[in-house]
PDB file of C-alpha atoms in Angstrom:
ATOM      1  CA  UNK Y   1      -1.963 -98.222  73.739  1.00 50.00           C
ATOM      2  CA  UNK Y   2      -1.749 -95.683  70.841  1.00 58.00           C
ATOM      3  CA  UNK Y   3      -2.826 -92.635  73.019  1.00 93.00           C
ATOM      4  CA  UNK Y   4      -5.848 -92.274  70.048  1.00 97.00           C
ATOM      5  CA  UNK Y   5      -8.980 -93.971  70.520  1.00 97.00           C
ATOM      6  CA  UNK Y   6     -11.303 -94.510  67.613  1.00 98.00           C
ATOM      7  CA  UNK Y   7     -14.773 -96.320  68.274  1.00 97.00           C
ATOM      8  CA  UNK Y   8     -16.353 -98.107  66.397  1.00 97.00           C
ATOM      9  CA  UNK Y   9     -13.900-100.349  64.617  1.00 97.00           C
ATOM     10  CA  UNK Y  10     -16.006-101.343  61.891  1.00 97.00           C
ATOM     11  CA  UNK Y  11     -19.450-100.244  60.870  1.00 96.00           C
ATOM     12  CA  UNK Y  12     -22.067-101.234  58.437  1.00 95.00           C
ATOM     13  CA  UNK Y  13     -24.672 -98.345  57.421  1.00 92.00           C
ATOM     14  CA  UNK Y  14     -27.301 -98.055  54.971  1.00 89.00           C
ATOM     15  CA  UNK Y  15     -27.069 -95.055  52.691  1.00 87.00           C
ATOM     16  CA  UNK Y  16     -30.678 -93.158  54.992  1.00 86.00           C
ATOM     17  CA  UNK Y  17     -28.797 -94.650  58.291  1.00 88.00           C
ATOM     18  CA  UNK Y  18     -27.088 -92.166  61.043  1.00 93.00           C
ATOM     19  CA  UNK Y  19     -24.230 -93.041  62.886  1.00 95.00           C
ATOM     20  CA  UNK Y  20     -21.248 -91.300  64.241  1.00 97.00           C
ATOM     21  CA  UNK Y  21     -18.031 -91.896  64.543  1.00 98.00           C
ATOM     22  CA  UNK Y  22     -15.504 -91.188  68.235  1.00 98.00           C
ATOM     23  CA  UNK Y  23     -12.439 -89.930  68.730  1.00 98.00           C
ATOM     24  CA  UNK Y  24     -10.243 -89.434  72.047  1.00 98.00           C
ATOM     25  CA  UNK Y  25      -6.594 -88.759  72.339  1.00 97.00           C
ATOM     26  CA  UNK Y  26      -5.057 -89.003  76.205  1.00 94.00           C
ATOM     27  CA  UNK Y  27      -1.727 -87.300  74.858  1.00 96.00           C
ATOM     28  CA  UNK Y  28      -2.619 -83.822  75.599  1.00 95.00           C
ATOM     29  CA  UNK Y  29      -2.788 -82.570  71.868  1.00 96.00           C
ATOM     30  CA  UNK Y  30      -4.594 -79.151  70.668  1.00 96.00           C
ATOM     31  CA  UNK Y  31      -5.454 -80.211  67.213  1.00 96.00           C
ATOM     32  CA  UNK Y  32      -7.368 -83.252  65.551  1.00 97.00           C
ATOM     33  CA  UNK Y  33      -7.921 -84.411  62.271  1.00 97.00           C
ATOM     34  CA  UNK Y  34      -9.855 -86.544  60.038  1.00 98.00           C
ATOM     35  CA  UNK Y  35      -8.556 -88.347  57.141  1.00 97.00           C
ATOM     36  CA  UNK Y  36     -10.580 -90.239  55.013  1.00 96.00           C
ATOM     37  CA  UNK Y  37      -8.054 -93.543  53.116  1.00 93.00           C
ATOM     38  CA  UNK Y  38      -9.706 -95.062  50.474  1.00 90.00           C
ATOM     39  CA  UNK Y  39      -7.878 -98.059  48.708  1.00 82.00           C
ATOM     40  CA  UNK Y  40      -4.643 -96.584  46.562  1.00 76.00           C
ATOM     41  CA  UNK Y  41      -5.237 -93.123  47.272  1.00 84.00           C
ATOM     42  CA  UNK Y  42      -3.002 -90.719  49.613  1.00 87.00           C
ATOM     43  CA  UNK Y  43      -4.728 -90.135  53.089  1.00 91.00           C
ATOM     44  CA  UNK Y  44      -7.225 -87.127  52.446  1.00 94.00           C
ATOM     45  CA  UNK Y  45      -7.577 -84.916  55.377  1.00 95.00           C
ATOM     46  CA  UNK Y  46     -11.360 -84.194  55.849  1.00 97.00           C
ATOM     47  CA  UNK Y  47     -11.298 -81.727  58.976  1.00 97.00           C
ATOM     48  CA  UNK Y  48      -8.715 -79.974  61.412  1.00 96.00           C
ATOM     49  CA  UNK Y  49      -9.861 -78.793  64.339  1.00 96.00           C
ATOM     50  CA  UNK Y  50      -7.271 -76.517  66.428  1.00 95.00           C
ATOM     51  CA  UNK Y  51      -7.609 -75.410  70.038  1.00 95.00           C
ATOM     52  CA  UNK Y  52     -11.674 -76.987  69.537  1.00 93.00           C
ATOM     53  CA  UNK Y  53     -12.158 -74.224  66.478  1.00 94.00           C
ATOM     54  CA  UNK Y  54     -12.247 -75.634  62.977  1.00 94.00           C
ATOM     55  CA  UNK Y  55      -9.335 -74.691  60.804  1.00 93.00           C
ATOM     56  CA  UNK Y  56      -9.879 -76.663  57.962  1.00 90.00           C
ATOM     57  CA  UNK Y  57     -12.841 -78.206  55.916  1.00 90.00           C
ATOM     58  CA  UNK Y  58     -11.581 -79.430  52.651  1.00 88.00           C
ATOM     59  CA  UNK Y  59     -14.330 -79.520  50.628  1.00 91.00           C
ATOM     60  CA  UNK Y  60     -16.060 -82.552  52.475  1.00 95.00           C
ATOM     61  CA  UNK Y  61     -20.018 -82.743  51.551  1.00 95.00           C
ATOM     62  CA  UNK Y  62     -22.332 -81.564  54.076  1.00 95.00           C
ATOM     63  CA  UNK Y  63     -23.335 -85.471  54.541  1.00 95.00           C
ATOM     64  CA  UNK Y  64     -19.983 -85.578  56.953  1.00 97.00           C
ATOM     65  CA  UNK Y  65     -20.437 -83.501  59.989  1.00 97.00           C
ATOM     66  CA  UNK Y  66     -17.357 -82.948  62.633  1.00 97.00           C
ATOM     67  CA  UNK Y  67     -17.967 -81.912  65.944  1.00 97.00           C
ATOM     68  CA  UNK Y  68     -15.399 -81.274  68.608  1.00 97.00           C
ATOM     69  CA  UNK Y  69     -16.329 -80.470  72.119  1.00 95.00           C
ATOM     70  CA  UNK Y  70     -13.127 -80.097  74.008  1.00 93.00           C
ATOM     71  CA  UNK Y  71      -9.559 -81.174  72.870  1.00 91.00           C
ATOM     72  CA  UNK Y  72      -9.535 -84.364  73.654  1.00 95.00           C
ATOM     73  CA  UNK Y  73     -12.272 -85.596  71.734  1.00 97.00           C
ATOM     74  CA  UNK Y  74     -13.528 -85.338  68.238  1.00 98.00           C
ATOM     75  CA  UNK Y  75     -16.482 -86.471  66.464  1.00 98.00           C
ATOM     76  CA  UNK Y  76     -17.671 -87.535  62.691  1.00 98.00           C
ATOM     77  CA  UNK Y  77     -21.253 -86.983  62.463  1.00 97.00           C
ATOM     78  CA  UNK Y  78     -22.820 -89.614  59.595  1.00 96.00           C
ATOM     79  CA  UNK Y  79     -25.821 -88.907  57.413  1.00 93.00           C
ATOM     80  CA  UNK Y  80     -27.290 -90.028  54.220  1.00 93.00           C
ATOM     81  CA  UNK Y  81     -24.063 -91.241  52.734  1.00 93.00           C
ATOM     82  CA  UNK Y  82     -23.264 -93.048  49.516  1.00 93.00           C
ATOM     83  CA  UNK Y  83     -21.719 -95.957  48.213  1.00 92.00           C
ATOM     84  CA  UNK Y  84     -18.403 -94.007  47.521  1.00 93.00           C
ATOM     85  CA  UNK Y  85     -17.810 -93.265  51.022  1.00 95.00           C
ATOM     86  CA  UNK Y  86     -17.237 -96.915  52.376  1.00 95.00           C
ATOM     87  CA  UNK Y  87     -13.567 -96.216  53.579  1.00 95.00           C
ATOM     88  CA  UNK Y  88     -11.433 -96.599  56.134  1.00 96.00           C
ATOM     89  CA  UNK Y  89     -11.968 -93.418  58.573  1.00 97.00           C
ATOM     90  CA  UNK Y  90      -8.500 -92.411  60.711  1.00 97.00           C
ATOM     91  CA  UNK Y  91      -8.717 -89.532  63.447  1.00 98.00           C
ATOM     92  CA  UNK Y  92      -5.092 -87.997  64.215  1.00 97.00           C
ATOM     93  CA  UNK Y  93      -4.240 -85.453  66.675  1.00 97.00           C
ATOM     94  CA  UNK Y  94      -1.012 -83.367  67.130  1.00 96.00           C
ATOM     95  CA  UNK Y  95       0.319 -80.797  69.691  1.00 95.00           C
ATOM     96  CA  UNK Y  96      -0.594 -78.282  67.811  1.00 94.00           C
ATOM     97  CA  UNK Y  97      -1.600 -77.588  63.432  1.00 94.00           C
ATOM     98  CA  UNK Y  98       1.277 -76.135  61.486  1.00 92.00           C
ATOM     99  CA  UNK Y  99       4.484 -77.428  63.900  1.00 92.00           C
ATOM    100  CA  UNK Y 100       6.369 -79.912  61.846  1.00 93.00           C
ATOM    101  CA  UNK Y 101       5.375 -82.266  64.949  1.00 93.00           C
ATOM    102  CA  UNK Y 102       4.410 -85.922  63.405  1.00 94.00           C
ATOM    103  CA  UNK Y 103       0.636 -86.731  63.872  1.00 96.00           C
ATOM    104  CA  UNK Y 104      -0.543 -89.975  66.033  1.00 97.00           C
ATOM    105  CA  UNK Y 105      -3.108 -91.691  64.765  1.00 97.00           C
ATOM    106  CA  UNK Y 106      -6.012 -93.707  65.772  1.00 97.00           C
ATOM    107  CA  UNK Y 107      -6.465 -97.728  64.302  1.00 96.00           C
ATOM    108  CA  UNK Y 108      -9.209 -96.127  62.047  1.00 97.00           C
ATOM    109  CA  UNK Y 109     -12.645 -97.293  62.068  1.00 97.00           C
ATOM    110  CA  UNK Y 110     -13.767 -99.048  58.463  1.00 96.00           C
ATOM    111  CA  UNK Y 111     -16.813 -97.847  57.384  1.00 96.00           C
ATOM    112  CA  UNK Y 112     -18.912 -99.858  54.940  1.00 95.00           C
ATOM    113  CA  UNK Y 113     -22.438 -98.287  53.188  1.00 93.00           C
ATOM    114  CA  UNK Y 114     -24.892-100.732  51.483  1.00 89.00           C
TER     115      UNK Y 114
ATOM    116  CA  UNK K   1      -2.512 -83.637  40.760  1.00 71.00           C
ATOM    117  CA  UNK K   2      -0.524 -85.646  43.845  1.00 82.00           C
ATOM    118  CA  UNK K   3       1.596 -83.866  44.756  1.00 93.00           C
ATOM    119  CA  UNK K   4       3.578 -86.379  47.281  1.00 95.00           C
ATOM    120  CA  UNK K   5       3.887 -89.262  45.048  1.00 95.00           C
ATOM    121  CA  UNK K   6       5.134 -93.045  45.969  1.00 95.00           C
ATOM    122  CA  UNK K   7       5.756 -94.534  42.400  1.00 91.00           C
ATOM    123  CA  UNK K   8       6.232 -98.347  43.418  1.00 94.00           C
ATOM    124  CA  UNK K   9       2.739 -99.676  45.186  1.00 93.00           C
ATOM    125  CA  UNK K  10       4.866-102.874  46.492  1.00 96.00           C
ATOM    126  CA  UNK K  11       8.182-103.770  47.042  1.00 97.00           C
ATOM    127  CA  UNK K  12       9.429-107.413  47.797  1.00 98.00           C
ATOM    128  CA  UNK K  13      12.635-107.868  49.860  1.00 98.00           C
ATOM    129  CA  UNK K  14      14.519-110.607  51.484  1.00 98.00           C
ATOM    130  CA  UNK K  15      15.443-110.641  54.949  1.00 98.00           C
ATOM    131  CA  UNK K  16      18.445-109.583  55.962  1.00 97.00           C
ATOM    132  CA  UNK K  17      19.178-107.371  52.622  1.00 98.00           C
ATOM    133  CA  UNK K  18      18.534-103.807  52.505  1.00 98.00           C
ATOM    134  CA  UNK K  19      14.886-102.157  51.649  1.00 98.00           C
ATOM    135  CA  UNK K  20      14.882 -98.914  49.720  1.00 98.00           C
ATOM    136  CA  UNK K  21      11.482 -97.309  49.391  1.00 98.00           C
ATOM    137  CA  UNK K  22      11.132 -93.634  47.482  1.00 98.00           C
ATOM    138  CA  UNK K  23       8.699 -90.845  47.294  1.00 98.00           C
ATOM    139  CA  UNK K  24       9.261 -87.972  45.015  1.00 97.00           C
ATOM    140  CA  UNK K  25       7.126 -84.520  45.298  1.00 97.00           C
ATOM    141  CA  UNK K  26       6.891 -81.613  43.346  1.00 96.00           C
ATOM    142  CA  UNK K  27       6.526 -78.648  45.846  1.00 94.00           C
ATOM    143  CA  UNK K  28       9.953 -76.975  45.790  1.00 93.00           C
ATOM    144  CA  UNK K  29       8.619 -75.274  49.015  1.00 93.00           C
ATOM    145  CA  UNK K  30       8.050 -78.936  51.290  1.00 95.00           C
ATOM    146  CA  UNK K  31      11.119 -78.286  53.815  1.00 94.00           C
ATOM    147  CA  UNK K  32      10.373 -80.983  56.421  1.00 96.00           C
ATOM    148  CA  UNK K  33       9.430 -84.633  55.462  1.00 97.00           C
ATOM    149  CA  UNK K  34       8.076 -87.468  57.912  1.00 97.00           C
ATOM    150  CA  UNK K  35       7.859 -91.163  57.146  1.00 98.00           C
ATOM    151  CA  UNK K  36       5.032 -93.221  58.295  1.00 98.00           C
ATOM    152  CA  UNK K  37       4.842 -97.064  58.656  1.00 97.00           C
ATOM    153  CA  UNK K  38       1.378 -99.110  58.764  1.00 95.00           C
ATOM    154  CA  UNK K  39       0.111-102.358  60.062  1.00 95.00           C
ATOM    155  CA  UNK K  40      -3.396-103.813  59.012  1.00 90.00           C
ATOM    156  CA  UNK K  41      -6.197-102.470  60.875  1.00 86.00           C
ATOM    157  CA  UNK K  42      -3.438 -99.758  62.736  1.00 91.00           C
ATOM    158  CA  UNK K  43      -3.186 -96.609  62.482  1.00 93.00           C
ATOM    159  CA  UNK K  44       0.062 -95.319  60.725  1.00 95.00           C
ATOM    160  CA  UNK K  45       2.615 -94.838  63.798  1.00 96.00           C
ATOM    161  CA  UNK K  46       5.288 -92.549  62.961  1.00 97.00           C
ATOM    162  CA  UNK K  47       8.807 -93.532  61.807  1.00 98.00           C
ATOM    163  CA  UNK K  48      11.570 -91.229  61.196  1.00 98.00           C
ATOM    164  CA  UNK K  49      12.067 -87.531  60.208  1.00 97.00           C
ATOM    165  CA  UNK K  50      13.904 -85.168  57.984  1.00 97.00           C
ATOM    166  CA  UNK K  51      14.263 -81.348  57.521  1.00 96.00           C
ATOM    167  CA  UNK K  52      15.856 -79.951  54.203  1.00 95.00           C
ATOM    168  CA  UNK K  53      18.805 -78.401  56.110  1.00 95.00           C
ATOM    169  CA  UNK K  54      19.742 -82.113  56.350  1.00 96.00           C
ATOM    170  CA  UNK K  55      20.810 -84.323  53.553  1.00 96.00           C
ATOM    171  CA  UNK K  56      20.461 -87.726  55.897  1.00 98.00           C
ATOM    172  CA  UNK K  57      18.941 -89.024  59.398  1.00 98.00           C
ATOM    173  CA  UNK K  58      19.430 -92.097  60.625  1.00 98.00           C
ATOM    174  CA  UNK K  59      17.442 -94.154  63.669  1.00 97.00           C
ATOM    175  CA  UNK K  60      18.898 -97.525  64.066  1.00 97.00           C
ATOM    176  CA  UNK K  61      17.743 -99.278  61.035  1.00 98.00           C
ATOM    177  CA  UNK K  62      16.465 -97.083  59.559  1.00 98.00           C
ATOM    178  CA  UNK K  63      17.751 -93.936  57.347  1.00 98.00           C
ATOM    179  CA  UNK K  64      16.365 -91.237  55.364  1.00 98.00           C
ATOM    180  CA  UNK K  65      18.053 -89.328  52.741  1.00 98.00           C
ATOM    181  CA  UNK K  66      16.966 -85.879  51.429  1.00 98.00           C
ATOM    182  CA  UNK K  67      17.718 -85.279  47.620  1.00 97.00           C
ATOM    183  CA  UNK K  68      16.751 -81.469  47.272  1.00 96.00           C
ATOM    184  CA  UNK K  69      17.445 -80.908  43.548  1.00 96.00           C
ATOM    185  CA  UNK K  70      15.832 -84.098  42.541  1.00 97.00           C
ATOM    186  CA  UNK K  71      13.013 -83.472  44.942  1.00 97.00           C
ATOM    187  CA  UNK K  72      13.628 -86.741  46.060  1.00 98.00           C
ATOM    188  CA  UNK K  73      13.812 -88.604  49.268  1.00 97.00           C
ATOM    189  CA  UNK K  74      13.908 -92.461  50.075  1.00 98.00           C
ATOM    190  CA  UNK K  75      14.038 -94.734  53.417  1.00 98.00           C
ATOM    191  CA  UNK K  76      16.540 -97.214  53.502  1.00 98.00           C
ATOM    192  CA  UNK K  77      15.655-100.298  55.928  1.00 98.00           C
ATOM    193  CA  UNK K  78      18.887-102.484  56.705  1.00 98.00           C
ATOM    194  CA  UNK K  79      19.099-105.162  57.746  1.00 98.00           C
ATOM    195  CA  UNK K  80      15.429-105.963  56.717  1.00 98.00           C
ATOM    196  CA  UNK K  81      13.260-107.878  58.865  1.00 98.00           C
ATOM    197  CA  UNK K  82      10.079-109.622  58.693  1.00 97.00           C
ATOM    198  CA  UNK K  83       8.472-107.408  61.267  1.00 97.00           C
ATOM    199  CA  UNK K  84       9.259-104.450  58.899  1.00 98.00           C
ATOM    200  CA  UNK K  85       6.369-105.916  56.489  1.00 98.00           C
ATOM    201  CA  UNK K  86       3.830-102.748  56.460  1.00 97.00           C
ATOM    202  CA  UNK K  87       2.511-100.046  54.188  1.00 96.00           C
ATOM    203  CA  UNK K  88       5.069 -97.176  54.269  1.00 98.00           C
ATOM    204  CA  UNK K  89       3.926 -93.556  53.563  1.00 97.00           C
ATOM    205  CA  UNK K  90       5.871 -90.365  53.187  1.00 97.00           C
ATOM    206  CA  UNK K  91       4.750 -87.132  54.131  1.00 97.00           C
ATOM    207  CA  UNK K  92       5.446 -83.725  53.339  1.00 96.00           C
ATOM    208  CA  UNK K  93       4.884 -79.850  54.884  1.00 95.00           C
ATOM    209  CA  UNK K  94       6.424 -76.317  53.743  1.00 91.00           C
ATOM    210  CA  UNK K  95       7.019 -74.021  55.903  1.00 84.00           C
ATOM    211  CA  UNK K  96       4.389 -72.171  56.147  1.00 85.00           C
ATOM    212  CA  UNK K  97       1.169 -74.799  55.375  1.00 84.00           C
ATOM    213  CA  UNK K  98      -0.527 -75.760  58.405  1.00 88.00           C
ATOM    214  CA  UNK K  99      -0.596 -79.749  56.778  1.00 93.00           C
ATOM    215  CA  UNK K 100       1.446 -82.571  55.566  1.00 94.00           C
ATOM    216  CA  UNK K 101       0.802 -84.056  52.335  1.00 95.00           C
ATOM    217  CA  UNK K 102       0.591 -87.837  52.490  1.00 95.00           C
ATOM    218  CA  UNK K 103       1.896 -90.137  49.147  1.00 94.00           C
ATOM    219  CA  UNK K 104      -0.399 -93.298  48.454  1.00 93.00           C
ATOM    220  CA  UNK K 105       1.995 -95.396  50.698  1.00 95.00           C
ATOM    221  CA  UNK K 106       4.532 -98.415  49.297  1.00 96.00           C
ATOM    222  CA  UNK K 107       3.776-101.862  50.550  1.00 97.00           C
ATOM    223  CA  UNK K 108       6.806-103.855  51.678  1.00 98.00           C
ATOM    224  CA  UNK K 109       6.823-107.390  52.118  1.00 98.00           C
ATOM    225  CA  UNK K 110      10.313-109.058  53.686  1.00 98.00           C
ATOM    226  CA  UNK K 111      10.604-112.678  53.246  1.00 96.00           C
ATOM    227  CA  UNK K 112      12.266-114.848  55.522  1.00 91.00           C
TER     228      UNK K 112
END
């Protein structure tokens, strides 16, 4: 078990579809991330979310909507999105943002828009 | 502008001879630097550590050496195994940014 849970796996939208995407971590952490990999490209971190307030939106279009209710879980809200988003979606939590503490990550779920 | 940067997208190794992948970055201010291995359809799972008071750390297999002045570091796999065939990723934090900076990763392939 990697102590991060990411549901769905995979997931097929069409650009006017909504979805969203889960996150749970059972280890405890404070902060939670979203990285968006796309093929070739360094992991870009979307959101941070530290002690459930949000520390860090890196640009990300309004289409991509985070929402974390307590510590243990975080969310990716999904809205008209576009071809250049299929990706694959990791969620990574930490004890806490800005210790030099390594990140655990989930298995990602791989998001696909038609 | 990357600035955590993997230069070799693959590397192909036999088994039992030593892997060497590199990551270079230009930040003169990154002081702690993490190394990250990755299995299709996982998540990366964390590998081995190094902070710039160090030159070298070493977990079993596995070492990591810390060339300030070049800005430099690599991760040197010996013996190499097929198991150790995985997308590896550096990443790097200063002091005082709240994130690490991930390089495009380095594919290894060992061959039996």
């Amino acid at each position: 078990e990697t102590g991060v849970t990411q549901t769905p796996r995979h997931l097929v939208m069409g650009m006017t579809n909504k979805k969203s995407l889960k996150c749970e971590q059972h280890l405890g952490h404070n902060a939670m991330y979203w990285y968006k990999q796309s093929a070739k490209k360094p992991l870009e971190l979307m959101f941070v979310y530290n002690f459930k307030e949000q520390t860090e939106n890196n640009s990300v279009p309004s289409r991509f909507s985070p929402e974390c209710p307590n510590s243990s879980h975080l969310f990716l809200h999904l809205h008209t999105l576009q071809p250049e988003d299929s990706a694959l979606y990791l969620c990574a939590s930490s004890q806490e943002q800005g210790t030099n503490q390594p990140q655990h990550f989930g298995d990602g779920t791989r998001l696909s828009i038609l | 502008d990357q600035q955590v940067k993997q230069n070799s997208p693959s590397l192909s190794v036999q088994e039992g001879r030593i892997s060497i992948l590199n990551c270079d970055y230009t930040n003169s201010m990154f002081d702690y630097f993490l190394w990250y291995k990755k299995y299709p359809a996982e998540g990366p799972t964390f590998l081995i550590s190094i902070s710039s008071i160090k030159d070298k750390n070493e977990d079993g297999r596995f070492t990591v050496f810390l060339n300030k002045s070049a800005k430099h570091l690599s991760l040197h796999i010996v013996p190499s195994q097929p198991g150790d065939s995985a997308v590896y990723f550096c990443a790097a934090k200063d002091n005082y940014g709240q994130n690490f900076v991930f390089g495009p990763g380095t594919r290894l392939s060992v061959l039996p």
